[in-house]
Backbone as ProteinMPNN parsed JSONL, in Angstrom:
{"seq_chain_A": "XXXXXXXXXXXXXXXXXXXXXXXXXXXXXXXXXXXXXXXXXXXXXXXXXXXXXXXXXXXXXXXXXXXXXXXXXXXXXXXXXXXXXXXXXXXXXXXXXXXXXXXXXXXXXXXXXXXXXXXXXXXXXXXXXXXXXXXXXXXXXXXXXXXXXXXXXXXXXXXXXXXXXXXXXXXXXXXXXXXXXXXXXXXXXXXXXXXXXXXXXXXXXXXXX", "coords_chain_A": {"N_chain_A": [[11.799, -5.027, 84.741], [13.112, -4.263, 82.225], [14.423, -6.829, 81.949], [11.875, -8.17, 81.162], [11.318, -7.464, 78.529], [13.528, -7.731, 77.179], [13.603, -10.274, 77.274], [10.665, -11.274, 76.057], [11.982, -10.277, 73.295], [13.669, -11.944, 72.653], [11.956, -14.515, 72.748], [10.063, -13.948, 70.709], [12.31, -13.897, 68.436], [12.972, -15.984, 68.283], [10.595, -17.324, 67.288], [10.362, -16.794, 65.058], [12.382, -17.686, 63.325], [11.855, -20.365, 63.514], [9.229, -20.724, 62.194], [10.099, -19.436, 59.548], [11.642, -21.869, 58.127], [9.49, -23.657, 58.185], [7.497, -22.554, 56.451], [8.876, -22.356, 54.42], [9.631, -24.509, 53.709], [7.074, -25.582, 52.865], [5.657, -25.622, 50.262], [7.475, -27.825, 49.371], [10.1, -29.972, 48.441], [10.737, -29.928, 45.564], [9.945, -28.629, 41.96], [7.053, -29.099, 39.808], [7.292, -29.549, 36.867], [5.187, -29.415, 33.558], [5.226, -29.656, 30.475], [3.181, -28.21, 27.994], [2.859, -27.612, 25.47], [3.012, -25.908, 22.236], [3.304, -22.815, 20.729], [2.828, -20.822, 18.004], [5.009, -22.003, 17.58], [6.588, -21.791, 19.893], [7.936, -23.101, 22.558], [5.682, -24.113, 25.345], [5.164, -23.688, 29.069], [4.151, -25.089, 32.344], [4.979, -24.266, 35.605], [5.157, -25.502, 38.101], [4.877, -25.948, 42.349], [5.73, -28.689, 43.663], [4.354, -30.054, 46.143], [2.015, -28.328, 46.585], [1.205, -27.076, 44.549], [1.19, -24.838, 43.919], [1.858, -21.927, 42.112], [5.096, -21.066, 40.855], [6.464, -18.383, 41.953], [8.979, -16.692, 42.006], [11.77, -16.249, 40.047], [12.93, -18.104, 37.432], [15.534, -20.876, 36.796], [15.787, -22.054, 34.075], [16.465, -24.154, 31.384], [15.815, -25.418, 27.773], [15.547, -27.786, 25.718], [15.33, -29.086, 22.348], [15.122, -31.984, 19.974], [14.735, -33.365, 17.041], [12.289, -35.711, 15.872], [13.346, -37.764, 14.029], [15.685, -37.386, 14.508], [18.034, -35.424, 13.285], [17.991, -32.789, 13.834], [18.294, -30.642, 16.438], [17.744, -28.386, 19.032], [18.132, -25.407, 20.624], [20.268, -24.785, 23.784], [17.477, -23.162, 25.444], [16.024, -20.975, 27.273], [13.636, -20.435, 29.981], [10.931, -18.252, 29.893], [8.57, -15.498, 31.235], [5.249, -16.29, 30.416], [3.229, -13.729, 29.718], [0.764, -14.546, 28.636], [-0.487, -17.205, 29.622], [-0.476, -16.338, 32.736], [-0.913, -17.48, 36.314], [1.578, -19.51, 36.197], [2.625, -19.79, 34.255], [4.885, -20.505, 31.481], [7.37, -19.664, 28.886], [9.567, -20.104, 25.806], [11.352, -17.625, 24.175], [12.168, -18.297, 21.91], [11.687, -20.0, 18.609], [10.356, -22.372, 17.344], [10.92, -24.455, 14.642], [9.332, -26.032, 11.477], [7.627, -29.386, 11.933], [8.007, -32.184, 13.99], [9.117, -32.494, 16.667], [11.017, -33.716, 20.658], [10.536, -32.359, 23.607], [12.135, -31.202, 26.323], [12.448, -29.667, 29.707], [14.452, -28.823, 32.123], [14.834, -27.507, 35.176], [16.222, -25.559, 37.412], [16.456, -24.262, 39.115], [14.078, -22.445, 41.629], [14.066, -24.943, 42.386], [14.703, -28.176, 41.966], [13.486, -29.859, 38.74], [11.772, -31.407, 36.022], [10.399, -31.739, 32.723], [8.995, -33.216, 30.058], [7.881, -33.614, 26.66], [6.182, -34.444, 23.103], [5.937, -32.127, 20.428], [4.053, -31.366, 17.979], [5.172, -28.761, 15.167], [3.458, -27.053, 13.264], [3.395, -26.318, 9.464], [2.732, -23.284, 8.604], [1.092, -21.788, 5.87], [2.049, -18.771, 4.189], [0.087, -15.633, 3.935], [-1.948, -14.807, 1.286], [-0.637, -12.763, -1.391], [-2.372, -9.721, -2.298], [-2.91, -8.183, -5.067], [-2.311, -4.92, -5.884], [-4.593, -2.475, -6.834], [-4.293, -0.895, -9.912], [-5.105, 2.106, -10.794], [-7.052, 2.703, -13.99], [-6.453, 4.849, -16.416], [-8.627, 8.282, -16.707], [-11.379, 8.191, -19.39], [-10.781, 10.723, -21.891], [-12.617, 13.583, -21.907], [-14.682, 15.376, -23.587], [-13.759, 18.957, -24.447], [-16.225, 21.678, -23.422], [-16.308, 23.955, -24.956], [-15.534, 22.931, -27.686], [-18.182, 22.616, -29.608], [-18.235, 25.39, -29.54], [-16.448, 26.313, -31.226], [-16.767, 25.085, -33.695], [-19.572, 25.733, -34.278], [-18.304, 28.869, -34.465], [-16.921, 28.633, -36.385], [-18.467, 28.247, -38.401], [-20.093, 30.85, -39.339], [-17.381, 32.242, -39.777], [-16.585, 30.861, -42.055], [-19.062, 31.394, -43.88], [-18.601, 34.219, -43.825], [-16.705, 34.666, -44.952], [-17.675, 33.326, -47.691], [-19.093, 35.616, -48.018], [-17.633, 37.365, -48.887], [-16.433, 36.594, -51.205], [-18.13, 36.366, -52.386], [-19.182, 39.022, -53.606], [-16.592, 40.118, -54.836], [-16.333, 38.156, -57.287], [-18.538, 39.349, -58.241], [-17.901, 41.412, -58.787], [-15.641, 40.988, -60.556], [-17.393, 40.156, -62.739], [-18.375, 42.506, -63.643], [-16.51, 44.367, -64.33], [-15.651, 42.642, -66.397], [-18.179, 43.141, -68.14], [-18.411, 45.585, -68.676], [-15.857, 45.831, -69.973], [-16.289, 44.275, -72.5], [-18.428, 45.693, -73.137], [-17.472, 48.283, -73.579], [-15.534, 47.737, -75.634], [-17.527, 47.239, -77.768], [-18.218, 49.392, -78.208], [-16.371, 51.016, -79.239], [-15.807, 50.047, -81.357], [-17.837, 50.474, -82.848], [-18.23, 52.854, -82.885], [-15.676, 53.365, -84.467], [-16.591, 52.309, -86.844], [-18.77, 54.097, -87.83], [-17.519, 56.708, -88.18], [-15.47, 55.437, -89.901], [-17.606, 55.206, -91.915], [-18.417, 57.694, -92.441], [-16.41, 59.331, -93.263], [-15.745, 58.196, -95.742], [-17.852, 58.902, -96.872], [-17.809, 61.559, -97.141], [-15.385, 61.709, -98.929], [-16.458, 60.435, -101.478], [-18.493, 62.916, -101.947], [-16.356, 64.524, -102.078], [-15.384, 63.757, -104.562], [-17.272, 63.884, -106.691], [-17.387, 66.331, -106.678], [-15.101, 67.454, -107.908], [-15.523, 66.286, -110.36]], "CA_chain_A": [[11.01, -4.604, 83.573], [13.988, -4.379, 81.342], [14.301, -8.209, 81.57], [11.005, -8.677, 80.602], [11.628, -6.679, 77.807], [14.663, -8.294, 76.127], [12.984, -11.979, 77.28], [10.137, -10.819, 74.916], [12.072, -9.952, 71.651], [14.508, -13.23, 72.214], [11.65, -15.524, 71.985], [9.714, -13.439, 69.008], [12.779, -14.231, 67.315], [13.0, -17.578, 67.991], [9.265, -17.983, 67.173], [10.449, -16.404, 63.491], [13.499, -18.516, 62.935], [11.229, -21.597, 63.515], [8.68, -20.395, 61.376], [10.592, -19.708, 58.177], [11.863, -22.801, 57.761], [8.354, -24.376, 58.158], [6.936, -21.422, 55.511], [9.374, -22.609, 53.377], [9.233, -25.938, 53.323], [5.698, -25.744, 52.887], [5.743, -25.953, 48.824], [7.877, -29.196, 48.928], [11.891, -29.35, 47.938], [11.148, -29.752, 44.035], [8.899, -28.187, 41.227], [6.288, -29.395, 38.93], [7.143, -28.939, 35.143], [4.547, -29.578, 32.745], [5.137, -29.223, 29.03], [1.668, -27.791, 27.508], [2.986, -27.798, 24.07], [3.742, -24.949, 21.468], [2.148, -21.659, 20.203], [3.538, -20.659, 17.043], [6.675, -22.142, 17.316], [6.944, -21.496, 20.977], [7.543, -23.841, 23.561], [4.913, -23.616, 26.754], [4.859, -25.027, 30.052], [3.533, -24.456, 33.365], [5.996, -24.537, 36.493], [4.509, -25.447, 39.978], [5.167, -26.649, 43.25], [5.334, -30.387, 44.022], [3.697, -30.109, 46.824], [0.899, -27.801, 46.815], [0.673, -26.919, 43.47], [1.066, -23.16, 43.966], [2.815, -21.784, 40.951], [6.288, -20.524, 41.552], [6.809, -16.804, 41.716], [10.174, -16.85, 41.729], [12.529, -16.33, 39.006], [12.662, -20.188, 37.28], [16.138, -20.811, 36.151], [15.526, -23.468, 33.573], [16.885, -24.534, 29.648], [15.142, -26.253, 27.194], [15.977, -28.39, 24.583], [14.264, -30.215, 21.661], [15.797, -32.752, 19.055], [13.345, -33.84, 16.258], [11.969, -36.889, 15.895], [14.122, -38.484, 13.228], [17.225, -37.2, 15.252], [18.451, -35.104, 12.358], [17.786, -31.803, 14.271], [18.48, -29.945, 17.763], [17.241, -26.531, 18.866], [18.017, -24.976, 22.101], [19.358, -24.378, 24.963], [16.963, -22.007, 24.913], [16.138, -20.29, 28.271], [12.173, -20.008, 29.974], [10.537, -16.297, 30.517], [7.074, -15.538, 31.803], [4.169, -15.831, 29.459], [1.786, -13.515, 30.339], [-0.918, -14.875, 28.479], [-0.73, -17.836, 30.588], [0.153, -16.371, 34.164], [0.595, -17.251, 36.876], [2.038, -20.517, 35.985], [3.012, -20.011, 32.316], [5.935, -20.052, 30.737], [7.177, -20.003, 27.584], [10.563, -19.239, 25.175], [11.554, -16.456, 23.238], [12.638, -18.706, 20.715], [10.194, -20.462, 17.704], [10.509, -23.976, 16.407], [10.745, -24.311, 12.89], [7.803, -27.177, 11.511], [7.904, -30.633, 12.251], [7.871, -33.257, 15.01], [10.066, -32.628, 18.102], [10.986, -34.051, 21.522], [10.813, -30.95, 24.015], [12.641, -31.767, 27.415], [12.515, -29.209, 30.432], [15.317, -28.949, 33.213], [14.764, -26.535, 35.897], [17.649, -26.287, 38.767], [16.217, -23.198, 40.642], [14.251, -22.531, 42.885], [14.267, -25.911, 42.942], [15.02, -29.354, 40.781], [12.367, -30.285, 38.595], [12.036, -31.77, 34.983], [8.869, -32.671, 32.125], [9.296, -33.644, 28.517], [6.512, -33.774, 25.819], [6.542, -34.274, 21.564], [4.964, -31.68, 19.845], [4.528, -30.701, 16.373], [4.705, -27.903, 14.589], [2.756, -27.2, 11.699], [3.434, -25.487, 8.24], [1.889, -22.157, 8.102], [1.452, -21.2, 4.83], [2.031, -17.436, 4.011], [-0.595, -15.171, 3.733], [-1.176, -14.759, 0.06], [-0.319, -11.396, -1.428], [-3.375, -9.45, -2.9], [-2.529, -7.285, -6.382], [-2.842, -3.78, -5.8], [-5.527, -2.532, -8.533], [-4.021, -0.184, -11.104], [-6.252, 3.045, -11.11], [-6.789, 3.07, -15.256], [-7.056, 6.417, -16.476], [-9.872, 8.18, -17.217], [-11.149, 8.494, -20.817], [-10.804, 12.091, -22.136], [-14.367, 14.083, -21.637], [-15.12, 16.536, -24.774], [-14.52, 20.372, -23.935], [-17.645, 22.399, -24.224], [-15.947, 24.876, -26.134], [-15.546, 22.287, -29.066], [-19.089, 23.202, -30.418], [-18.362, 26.741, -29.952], [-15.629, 26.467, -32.445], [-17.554, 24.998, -34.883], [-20.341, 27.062, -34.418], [-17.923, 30.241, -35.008], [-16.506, 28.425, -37.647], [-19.758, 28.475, -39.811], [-19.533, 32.119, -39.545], [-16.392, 32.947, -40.587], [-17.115, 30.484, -43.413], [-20.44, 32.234, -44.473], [-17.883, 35.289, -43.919], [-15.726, 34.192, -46.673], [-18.12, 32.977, -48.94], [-19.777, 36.626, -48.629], [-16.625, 38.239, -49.125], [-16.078, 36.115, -52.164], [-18.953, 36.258, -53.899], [-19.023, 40.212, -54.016], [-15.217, 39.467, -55.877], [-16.977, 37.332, -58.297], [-19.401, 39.912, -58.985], [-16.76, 42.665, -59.483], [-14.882, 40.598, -61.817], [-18.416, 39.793, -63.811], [-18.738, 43.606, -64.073], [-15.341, 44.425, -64.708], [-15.689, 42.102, -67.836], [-19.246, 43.005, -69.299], [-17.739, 47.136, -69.123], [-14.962, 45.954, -70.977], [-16.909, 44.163, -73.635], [-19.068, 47.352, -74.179], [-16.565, 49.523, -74.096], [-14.875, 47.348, -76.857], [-18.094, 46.929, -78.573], [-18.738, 51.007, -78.182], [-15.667, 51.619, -79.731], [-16.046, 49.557, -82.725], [-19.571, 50.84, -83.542], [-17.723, 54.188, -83.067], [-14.682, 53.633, -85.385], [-17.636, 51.968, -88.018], [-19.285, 55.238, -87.688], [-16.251, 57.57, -88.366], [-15.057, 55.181, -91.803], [-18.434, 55.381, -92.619], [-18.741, 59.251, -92.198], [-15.336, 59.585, -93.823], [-15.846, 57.253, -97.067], [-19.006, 59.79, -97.799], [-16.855, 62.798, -97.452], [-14.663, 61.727, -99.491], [-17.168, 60.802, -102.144], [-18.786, 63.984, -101.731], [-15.277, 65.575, -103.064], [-14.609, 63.548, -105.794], [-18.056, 64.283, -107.202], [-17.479, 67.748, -106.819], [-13.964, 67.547, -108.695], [-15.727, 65.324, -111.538]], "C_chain_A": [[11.822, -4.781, 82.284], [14.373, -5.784, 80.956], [13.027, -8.627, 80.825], [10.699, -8.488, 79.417], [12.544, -7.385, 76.548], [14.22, -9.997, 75.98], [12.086, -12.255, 75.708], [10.713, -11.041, 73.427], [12.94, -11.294, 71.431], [13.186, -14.466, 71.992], [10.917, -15.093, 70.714], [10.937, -14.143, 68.031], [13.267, -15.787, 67.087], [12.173, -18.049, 67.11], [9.917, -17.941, 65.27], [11.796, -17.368, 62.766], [12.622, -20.059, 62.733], [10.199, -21.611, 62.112], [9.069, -20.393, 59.747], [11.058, -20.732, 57.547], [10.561, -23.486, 57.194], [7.495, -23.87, 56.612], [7.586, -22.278, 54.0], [9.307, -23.701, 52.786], [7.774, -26.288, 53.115], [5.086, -26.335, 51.147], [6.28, -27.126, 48.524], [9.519, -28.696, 48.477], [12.231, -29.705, 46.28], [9.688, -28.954, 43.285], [8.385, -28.995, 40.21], [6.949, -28.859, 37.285], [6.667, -30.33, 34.467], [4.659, -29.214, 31.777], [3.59, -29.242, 28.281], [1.191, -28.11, 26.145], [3.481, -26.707, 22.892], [2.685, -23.936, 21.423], [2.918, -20.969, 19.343], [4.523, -20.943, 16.972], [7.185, -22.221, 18.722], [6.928, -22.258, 22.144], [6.782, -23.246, 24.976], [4.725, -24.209, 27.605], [4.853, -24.359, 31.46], [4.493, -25.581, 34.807], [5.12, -24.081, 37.618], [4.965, -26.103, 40.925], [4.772, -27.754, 43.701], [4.177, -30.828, 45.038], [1.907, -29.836, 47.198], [0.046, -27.331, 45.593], [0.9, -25.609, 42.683], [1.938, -22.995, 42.441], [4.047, -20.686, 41.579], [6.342, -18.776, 40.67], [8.153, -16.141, 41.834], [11.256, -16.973, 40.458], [12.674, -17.592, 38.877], [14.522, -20.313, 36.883], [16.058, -22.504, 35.56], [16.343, -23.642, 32.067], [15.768, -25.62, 29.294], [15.585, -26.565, 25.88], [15.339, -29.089, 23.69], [15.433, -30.524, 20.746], [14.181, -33.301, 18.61], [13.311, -35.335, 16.297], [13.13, -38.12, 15.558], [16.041, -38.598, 14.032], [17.931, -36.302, 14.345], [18.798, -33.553, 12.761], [18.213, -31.518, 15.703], [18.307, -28.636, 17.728], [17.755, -26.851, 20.521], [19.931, -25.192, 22.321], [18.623, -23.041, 24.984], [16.697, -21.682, 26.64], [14.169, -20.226, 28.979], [11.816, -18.701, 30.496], [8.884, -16.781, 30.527], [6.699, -15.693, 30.645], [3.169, -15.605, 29.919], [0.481, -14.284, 29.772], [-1.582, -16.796, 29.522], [-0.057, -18.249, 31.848], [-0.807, -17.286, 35.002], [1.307, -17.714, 36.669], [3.173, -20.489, 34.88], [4.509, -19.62, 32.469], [6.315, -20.257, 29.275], [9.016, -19.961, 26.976], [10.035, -18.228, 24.148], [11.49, -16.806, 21.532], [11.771, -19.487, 20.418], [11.029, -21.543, 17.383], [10.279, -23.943, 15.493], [10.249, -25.699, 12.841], [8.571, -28.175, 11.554], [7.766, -31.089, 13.423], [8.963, -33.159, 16.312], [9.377, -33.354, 19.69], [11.441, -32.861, 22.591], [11.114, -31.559, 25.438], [13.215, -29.861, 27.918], [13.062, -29.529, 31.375], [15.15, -27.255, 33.889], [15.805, -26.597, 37.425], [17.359, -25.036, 39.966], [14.706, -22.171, 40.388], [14.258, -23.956, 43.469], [14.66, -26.938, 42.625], [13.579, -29.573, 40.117], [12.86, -31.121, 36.801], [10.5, -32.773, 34.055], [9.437, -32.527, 30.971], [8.072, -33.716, 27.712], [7.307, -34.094, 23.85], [5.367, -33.505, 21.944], [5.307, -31.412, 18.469], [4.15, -29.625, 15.471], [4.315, -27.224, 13.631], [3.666, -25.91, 10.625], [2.306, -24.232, 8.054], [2.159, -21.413, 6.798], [1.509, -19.607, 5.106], [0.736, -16.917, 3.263], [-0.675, -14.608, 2.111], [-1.667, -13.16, 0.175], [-1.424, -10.611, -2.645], [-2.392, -8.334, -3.927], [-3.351, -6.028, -6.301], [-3.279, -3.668, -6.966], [-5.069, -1.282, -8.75], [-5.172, 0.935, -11.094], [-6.156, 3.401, -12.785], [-7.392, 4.689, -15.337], [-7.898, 6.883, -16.831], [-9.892, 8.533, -18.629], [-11.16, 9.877, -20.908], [-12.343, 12.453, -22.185], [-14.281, 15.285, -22.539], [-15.367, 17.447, -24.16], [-15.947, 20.669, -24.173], [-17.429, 23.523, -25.095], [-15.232, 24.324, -27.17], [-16.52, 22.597, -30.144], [-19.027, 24.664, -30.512], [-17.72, 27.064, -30.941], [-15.92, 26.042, -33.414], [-18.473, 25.729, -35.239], [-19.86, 28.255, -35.004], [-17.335, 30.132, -36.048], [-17.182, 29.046, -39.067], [-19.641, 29.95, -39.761], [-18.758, 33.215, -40.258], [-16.405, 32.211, -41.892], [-17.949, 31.576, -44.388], [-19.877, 33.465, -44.673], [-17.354, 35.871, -45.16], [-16.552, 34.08, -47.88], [-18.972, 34.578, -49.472], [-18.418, 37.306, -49.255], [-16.171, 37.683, -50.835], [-16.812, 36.596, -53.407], [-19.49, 37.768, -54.865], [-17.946, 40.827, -55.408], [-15.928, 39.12, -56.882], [-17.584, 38.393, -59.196], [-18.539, 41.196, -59.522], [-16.263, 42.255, -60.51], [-16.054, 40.689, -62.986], [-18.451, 41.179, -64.294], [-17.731, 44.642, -65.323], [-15.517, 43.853, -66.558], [-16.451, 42.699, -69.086], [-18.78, 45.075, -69.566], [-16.711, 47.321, -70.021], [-15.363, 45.631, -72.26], [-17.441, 45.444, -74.178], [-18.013, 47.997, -74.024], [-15.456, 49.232, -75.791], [-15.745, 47.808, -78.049], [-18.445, 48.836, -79.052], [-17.996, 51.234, -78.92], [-15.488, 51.172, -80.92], [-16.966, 49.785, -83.171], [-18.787, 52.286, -83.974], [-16.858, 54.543, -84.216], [-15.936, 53.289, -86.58], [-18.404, 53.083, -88.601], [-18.638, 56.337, -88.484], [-15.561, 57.106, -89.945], [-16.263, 55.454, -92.17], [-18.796, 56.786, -93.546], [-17.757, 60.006, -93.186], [-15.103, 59.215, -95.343], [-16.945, 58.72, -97.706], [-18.597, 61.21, -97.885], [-16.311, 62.829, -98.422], [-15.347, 61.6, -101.092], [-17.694, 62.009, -102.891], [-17.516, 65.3, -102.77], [-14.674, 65.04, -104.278], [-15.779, 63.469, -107.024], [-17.835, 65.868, -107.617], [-16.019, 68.048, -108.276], [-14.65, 67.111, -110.123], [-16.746, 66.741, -112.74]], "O_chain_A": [[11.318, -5.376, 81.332], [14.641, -6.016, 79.777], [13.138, -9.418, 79.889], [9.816, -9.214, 78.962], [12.268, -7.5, 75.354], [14.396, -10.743, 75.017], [12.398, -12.925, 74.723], [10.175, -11.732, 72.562], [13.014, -11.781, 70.303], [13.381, -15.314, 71.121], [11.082, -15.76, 69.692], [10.64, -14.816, 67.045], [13.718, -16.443, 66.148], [12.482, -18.895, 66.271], [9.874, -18.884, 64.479], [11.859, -17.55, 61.55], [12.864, -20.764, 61.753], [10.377, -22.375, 61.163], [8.542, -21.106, 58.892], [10.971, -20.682, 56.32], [10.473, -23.838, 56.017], [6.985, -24.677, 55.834], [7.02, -22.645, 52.97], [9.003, -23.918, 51.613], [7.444, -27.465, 53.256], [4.282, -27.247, 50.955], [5.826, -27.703, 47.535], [9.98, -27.575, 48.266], [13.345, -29.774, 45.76], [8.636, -28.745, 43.889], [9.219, -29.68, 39.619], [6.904, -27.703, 36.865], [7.082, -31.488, 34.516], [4.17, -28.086, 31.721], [2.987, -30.296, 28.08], [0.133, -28.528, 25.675], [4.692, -26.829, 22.709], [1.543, -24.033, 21.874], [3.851, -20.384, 19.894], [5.262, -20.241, 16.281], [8.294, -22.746, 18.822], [5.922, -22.15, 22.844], [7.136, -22.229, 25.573], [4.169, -25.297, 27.456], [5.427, -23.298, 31.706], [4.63, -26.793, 34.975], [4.612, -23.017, 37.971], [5.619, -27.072, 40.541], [3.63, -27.932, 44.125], [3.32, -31.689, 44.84], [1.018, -30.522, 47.703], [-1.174, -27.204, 45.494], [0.854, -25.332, 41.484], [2.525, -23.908, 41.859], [3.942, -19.818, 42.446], [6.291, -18.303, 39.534], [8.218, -14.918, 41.714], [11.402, -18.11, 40.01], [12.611, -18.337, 39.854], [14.743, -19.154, 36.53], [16.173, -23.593, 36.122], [17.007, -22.613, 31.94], [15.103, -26.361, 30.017], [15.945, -25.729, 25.052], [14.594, -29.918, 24.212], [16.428, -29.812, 20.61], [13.129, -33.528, 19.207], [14.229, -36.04, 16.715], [13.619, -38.984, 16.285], [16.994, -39.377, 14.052], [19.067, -36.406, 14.807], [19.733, -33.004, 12.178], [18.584, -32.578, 16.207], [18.567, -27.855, 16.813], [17.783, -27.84, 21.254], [20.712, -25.579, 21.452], [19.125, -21.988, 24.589], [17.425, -22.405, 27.32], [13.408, -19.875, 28.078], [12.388, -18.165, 31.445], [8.255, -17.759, 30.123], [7.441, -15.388, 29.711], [2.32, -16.358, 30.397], [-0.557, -14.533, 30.386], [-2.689, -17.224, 29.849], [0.508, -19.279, 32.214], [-1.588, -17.926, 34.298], [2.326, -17.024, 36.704], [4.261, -21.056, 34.786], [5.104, -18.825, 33.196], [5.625, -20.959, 28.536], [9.8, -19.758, 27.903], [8.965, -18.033, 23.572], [11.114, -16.214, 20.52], [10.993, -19.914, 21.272], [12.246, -21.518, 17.195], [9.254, -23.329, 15.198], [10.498, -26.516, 13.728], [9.784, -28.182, 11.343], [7.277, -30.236, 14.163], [9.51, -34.199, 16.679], [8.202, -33.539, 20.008], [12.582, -32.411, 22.497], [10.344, -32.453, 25.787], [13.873, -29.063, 27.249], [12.577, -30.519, 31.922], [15.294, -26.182, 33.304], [15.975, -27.526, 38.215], [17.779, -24.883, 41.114], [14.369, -21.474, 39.431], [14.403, -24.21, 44.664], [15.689, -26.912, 43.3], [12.575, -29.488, 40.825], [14.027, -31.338, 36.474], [9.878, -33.785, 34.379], [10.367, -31.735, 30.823], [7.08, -33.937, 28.406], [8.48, -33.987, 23.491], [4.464, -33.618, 22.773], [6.407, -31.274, 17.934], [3.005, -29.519, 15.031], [5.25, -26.667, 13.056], [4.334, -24.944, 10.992], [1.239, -24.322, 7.447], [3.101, -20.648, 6.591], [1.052, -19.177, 6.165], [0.294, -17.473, 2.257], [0.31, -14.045, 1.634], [-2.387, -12.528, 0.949], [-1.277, -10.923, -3.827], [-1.352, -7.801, -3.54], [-4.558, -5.916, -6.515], [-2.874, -4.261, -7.966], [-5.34, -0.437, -7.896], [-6.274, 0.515, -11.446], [-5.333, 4.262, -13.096], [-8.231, 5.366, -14.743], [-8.5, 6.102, -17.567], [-8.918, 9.028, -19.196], [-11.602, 10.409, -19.89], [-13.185, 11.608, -22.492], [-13.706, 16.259, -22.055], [-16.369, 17.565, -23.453], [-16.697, 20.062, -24.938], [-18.282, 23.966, -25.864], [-14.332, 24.997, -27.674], [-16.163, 22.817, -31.302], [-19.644, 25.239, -31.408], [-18.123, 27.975, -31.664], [-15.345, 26.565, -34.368], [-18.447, 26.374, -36.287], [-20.529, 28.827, -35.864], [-17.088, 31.101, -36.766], [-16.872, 29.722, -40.048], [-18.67, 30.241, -40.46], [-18.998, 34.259, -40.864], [-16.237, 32.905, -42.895], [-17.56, 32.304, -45.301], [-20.38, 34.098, -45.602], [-17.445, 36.842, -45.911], [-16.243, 34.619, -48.943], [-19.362, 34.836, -50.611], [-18.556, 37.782, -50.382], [-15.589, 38.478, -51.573], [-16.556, 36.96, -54.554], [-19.921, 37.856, -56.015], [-18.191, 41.521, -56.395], [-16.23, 40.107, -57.552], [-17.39, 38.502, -60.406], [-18.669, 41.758, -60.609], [-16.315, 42.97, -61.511], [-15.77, 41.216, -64.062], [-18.572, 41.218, -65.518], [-17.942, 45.231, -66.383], [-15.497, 44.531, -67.586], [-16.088, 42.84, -70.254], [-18.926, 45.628, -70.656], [-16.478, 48.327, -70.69], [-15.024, 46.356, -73.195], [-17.129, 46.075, -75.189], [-17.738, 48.312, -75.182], [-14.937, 49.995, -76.606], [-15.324, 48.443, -79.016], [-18.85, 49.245, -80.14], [-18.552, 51.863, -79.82], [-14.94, 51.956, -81.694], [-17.124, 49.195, -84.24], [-18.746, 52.729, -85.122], [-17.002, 55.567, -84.884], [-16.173, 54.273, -87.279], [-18.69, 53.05, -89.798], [-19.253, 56.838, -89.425], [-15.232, 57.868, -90.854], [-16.151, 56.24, -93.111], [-19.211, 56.951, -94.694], [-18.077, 61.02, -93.805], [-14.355, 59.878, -96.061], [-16.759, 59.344, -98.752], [-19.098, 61.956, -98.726], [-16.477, 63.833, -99.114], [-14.976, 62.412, -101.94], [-17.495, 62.213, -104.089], [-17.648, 66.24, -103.555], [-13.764, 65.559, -104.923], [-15.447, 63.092, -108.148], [-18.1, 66.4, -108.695], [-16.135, 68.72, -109.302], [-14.197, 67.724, -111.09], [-17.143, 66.426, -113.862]]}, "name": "protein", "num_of_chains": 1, "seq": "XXXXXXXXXXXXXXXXXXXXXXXXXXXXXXXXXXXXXXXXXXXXXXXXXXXXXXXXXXXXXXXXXXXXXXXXXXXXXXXXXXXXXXXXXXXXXXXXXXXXXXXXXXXXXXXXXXXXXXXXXXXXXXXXXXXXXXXXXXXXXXXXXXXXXXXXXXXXXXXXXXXXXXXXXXXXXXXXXXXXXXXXXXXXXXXXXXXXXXXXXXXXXXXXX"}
């Protein structure tokens, strides 16, 4: 029983030793790279298996390099990381291309050998232009309502004054015409008194005569 037992698990593990190889080799012994092209600056490219197509799920270890057209330029090595927005396949860099015309060349050495190249070019994005915050002007001044009241109480104390004045006025007028008569009283009076006095005197120098 015990033989039949250990017979058992030696060929299971045969069966699995055979197997993995086969599993493995099933994808092919290089990868697909496809350069897609850019996305803001960003190189993108989709890494698959030669064979089947599958896309590799496997950490990629790859570099990438571009030189511009003219030759005047070089960017990179730059490194590839997932891009989710186009899994499973996708990849992308971290790093942006500054505008113009490049030659983008992909080397991948694990999980397997592979290698794709493309031009792309990358445009001039202008900058968003910059809108002019609007100035809140101030508001115009709005006329108390207790402006007409102060005119209103003005007239008042005006009309106040002018009574208070014109009472003055009339004091002085009175003042004056009491002094005239009293002048004029007293000169009728003294006129009175020489008069009264002249005929006295008369009076005794008749009598003497």
């Amino acid at each position: 029983m015990r033989i039949r037992i250990v017979f058992s698990a030696a060929l299971a593990a045969l069966g699995l030793m055979f197997l993995l190889p086969v599993a493995a080799h099933a994808h092919g012994d290089t990868v697909k790279v496809v350069v897609t092209g850019q996305r803001e600056g960003h190189v993108t490219a989709d890494v698959t298996w030669e064979n089947d197509g599958d896309a590799v799920e496997e950490a990629v270890a790859a570099t990438v390099n571009a030189v511009s057209v003219d030759g005047s330029r070089t960017m990179g090595p730059w490194r590839l990381v997932r891009d989710t927005a186009a899994a499973p396949a996708g990849w992308t860099t971290a790093e942006a291309l500054p505008p113009g015309s490049w030659k983008i060349s992909v080397d991948v050495g694990f999980p397997s050998l592979g290698h794709g190249d493309l031009e792309v070019a990358v445009p001039v994005v202008d900058p968003a232009p910059v809108t002019p915050t609007p100035v809140a002007s101030a508001p115009a001044p709005v006329p108390s309502a207790a402006a007409p009241v102060s005119s209103s109480a003005s007239a008042p104390a005006a009309s106040s004054a002018q009574g208070t004045t014109e009472p003055a006025a009339d004091t002085d007028g009175y003042a004056v015409w009491w002094t005239t008569a009293g002048v004029a009283v007293t000169a009728v009076a003294g006129a009175a008194v020489g008069l009264l006095l002249r005929r006295r005197r008369r009076v005794r120098l008749d009598r003497l005569n």
